[in-house]
Each structure stands twice: as C-alpha cells, then as structure tokens.
PDB file of C-alpha atoms in Angstrom:
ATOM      1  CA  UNK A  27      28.080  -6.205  18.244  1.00 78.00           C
ATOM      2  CA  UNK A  28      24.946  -7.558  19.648  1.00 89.00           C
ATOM      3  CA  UNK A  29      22.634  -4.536  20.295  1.00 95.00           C
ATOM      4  CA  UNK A  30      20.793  -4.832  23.584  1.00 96.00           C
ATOM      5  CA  UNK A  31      16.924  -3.199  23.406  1.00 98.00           C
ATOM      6  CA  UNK A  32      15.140  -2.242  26.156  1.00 98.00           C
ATOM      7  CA  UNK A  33      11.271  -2.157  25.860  1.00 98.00           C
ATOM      8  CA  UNK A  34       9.159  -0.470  28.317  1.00 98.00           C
ATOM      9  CA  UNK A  35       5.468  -0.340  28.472  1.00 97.00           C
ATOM     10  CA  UNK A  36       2.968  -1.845  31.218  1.00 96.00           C
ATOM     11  CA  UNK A  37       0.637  -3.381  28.447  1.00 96.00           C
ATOM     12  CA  UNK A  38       2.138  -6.719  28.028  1.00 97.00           C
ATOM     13  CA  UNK A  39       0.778  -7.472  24.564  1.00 96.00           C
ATOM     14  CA  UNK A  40       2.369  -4.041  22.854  1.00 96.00           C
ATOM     15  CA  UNK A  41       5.527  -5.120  24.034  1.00 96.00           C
ATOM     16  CA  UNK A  42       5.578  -8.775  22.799  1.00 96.00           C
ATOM     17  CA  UNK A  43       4.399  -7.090  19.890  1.00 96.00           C
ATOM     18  CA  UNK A  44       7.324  -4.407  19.546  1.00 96.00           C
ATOM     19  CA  UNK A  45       9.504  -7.406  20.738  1.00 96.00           C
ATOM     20  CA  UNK A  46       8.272  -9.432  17.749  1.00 94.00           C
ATOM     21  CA  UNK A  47       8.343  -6.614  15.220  1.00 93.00           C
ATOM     22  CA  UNK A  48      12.283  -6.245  16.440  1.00 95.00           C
ATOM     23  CA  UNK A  49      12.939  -9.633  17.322  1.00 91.00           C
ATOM     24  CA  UNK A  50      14.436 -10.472  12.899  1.00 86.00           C
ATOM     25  CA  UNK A  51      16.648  -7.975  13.063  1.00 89.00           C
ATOM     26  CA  UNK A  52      19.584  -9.373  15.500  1.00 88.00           C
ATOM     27  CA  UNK A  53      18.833  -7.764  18.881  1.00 95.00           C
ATOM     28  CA  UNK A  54      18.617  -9.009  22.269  1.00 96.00           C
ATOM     29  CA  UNK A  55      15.700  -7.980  23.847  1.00 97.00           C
ATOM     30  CA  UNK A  56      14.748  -7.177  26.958  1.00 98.00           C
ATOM     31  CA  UNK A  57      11.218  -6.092  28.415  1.00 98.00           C
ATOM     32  CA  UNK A  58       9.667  -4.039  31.664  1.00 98.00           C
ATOM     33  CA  UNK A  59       6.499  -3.185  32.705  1.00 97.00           C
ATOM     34  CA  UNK A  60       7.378   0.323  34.391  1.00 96.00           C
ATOM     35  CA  UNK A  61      10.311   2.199  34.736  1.00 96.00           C
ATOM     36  CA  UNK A  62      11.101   1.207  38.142  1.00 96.00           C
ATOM     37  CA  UNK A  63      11.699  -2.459  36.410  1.00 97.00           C
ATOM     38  CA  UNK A  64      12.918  -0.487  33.372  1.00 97.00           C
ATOM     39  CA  UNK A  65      15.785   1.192  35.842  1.00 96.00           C
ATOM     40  CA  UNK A  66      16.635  -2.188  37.635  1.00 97.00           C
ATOM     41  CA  UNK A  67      16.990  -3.946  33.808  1.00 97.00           C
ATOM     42  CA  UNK A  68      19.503  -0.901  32.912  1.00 94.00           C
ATOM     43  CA  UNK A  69      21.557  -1.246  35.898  1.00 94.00           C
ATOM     44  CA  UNK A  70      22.219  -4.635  35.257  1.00 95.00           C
ATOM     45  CA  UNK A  71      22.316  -5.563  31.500  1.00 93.00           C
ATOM     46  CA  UNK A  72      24.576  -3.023  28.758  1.00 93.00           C
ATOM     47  CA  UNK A  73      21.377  -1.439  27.225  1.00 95.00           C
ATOM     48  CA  UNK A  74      22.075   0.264  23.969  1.00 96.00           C
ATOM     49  CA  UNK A  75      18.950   1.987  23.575  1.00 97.00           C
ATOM     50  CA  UNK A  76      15.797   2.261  25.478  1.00 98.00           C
ATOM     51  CA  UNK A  77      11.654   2.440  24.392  1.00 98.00           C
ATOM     52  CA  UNK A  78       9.815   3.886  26.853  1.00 97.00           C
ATOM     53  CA  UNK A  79       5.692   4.728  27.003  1.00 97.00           C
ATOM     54  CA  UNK A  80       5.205   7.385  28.889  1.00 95.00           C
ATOM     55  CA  UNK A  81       2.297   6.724  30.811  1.00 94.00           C
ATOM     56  CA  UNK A  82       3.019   3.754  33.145  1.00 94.00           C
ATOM     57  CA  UNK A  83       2.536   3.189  37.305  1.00 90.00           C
ATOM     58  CA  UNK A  84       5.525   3.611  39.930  1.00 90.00           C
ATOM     59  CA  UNK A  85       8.069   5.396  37.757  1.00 94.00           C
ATOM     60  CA  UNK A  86       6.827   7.093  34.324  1.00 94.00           C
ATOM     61  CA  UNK A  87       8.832   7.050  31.095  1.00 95.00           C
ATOM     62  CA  UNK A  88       9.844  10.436  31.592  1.00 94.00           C
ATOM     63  CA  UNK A  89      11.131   9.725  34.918  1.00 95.00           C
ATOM     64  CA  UNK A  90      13.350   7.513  33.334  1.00 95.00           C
ATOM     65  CA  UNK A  91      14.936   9.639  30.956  1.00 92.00           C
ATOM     66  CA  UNK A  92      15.633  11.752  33.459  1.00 91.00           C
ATOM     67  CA  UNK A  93      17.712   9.316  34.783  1.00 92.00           C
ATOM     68  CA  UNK A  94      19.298   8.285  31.579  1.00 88.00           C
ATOM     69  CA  UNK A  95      19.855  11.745  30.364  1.00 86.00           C
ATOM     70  CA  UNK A  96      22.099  11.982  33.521  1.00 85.00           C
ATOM     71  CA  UNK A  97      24.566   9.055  32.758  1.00 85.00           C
ATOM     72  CA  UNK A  98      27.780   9.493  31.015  1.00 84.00           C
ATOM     73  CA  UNK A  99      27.812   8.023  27.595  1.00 83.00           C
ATOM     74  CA  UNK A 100      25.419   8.058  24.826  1.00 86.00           C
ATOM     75  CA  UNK A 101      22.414   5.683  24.741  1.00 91.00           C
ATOM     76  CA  UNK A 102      19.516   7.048  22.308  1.00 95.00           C
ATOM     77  CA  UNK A 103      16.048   6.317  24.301  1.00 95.00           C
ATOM     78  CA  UNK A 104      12.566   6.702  22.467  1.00 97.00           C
ATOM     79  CA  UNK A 105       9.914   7.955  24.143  1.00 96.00           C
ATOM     80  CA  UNK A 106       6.402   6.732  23.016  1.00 96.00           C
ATOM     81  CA  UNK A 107       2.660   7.401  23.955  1.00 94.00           C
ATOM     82  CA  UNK A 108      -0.859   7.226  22.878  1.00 92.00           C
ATOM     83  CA  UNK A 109      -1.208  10.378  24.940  1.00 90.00           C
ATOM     84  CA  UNK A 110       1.054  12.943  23.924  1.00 90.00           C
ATOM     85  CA  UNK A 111       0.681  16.392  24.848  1.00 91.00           C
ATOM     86  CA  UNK A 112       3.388  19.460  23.884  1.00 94.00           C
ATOM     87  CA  UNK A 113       4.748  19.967  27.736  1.00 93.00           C
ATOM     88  CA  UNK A 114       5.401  16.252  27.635  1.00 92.00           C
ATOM     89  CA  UNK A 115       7.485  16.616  24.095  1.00 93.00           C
ATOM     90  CA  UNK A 116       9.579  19.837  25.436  1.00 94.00           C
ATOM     91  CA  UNK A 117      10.541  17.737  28.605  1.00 93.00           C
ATOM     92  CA  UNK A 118      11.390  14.699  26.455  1.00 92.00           C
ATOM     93  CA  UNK A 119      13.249  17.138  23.978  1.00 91.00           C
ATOM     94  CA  UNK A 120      15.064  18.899  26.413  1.00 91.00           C
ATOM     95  CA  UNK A 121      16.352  15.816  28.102  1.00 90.00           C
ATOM     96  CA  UNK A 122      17.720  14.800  24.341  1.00 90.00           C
ATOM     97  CA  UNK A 123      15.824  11.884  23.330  1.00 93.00           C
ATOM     98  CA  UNK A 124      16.531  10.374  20.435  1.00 96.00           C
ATOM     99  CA  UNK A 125      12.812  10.172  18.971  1.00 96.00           C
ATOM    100  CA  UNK A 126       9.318  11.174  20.319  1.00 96.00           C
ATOM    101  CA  UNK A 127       6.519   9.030  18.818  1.00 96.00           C
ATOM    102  CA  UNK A 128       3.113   9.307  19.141  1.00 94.00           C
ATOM    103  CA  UNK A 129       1.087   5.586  19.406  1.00 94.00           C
ATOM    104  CA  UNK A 130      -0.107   4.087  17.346  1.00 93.00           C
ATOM    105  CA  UNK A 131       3.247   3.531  15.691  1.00 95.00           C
ATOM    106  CA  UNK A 132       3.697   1.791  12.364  1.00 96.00           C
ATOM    107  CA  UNK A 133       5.815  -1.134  13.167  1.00 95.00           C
ATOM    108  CA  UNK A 134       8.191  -0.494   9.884  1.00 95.00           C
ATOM    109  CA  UNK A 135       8.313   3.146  10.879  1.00 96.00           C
ATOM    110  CA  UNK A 136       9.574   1.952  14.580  1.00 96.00           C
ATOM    111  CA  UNK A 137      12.256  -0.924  13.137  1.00 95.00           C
ATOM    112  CA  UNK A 138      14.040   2.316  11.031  1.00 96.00           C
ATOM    113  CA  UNK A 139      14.012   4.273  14.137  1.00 97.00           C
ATOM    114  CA  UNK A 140      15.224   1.776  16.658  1.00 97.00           C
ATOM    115  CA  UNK A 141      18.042   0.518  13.657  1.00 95.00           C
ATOM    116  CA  UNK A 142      19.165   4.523  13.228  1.00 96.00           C
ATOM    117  CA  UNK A 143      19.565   5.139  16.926  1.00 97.00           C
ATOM    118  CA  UNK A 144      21.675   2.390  16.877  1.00 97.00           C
ATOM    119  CA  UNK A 145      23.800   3.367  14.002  1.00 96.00           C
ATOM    120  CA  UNK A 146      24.062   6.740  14.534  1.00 96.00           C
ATOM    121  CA  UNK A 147      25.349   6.236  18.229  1.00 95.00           C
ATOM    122  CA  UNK A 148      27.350   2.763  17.501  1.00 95.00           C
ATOM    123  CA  UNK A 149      27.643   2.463  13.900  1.00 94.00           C
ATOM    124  CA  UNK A 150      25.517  -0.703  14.329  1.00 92.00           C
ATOM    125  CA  UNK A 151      23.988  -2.503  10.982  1.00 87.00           C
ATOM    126  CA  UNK A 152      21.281  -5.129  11.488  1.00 79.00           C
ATOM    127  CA  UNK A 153      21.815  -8.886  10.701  1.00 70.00           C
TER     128      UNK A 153
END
C-alpha cells in the first residue's frame, strides 16, 4: 500500500518542508493551503491521514476535523500549531485526533508520528 498524506498549512515553505522531511519514506503527498483546499483534496484523492495547522484563512484546521471526525472509517488526522491553547486541544481531543502537536515540531519526532498513525490504523510499514 501506497499511503496517501495530506499536508495542510497556508505557509508554503513549512509544508515543502514537512513534504521533504516525509517525502524518503514512500508516501504520496499531497499539499493545501487551507482547509477549504484541504476538504476539496480529501474528496477527491484516498487520503490516509491528514496534517492540519490550525490557524489558517477560509476554513481552520479544526473545521476540518470536524468534518473528518464525521466520516465513516478511520483516518488518523494531526492537528498542529504554533498557537496552541487548552480549549483548542479539548476540541481536537474530543473530535479523536490522532496527535496534537505544538510547532515547532522536530521533524524526526513528526516522521514517527505520521509512520504510527499509519500503522496503527492500516498496519502500514515505510519503504
């Protein structure tokens, strides 16, 4: 199985970077620069498992796991900000995300996480 990765942030140089930091271990990425882009990219391409900052314009990461958390089937989605407050981790919690991470984020620290999620929910192994 080819694990498809959906990152979400509007700064376009974090996600090249998160792309590049993910790109050696056999996923297909995919990238959006809000969640209204990030919805559009879900309802057309099998994601497996969704990054999403929380702070962005039009549709906030939040707003899509609200979304997601609705949908049959398991997909684990990480939620990820600079910005982090408690009422935004309960939320995030209660909808069932996979991970919460505060930014910066250790790019090591995010390659386990991402590589777990996928695992755990699809007994995935990296290339």
């Amino acid at each position: 199985m080819i694990a498809n990765v959906l990152i979400t942030d509007d700064d376009a140089g974090y996600r090249e970077t998160l792309c590049d930091a993910l790109s050696r271990r056999g996923l297909n990425l995919h990238q959006a620069k809000d969640g209204d882009e990030a919805l559009a990219v879900i309802e057309r391409e099998p994601i497996h498992l969704a990054l999403l900052d929380v702070h962005m314009p039009r549709v906030t990461g939040l707003e899509v796991i609200r979304v997601l958390s609705e949908r049959p089937g398991p997909m684990p989605y990480i939620l990820m900000s600079a910005m982090m407050d408690e009422e935004i981790e309960r939320e995030a919690a209660r909808m069932r995300a996979y991970k919460i991470l505060h930014k910066p984020i250790r790019l090591k620290v995010l390659r386990d996480i991402v590589c777990g999620g996928l695992a755990e929910t699809y007994g995935w192994r990296p290339s």
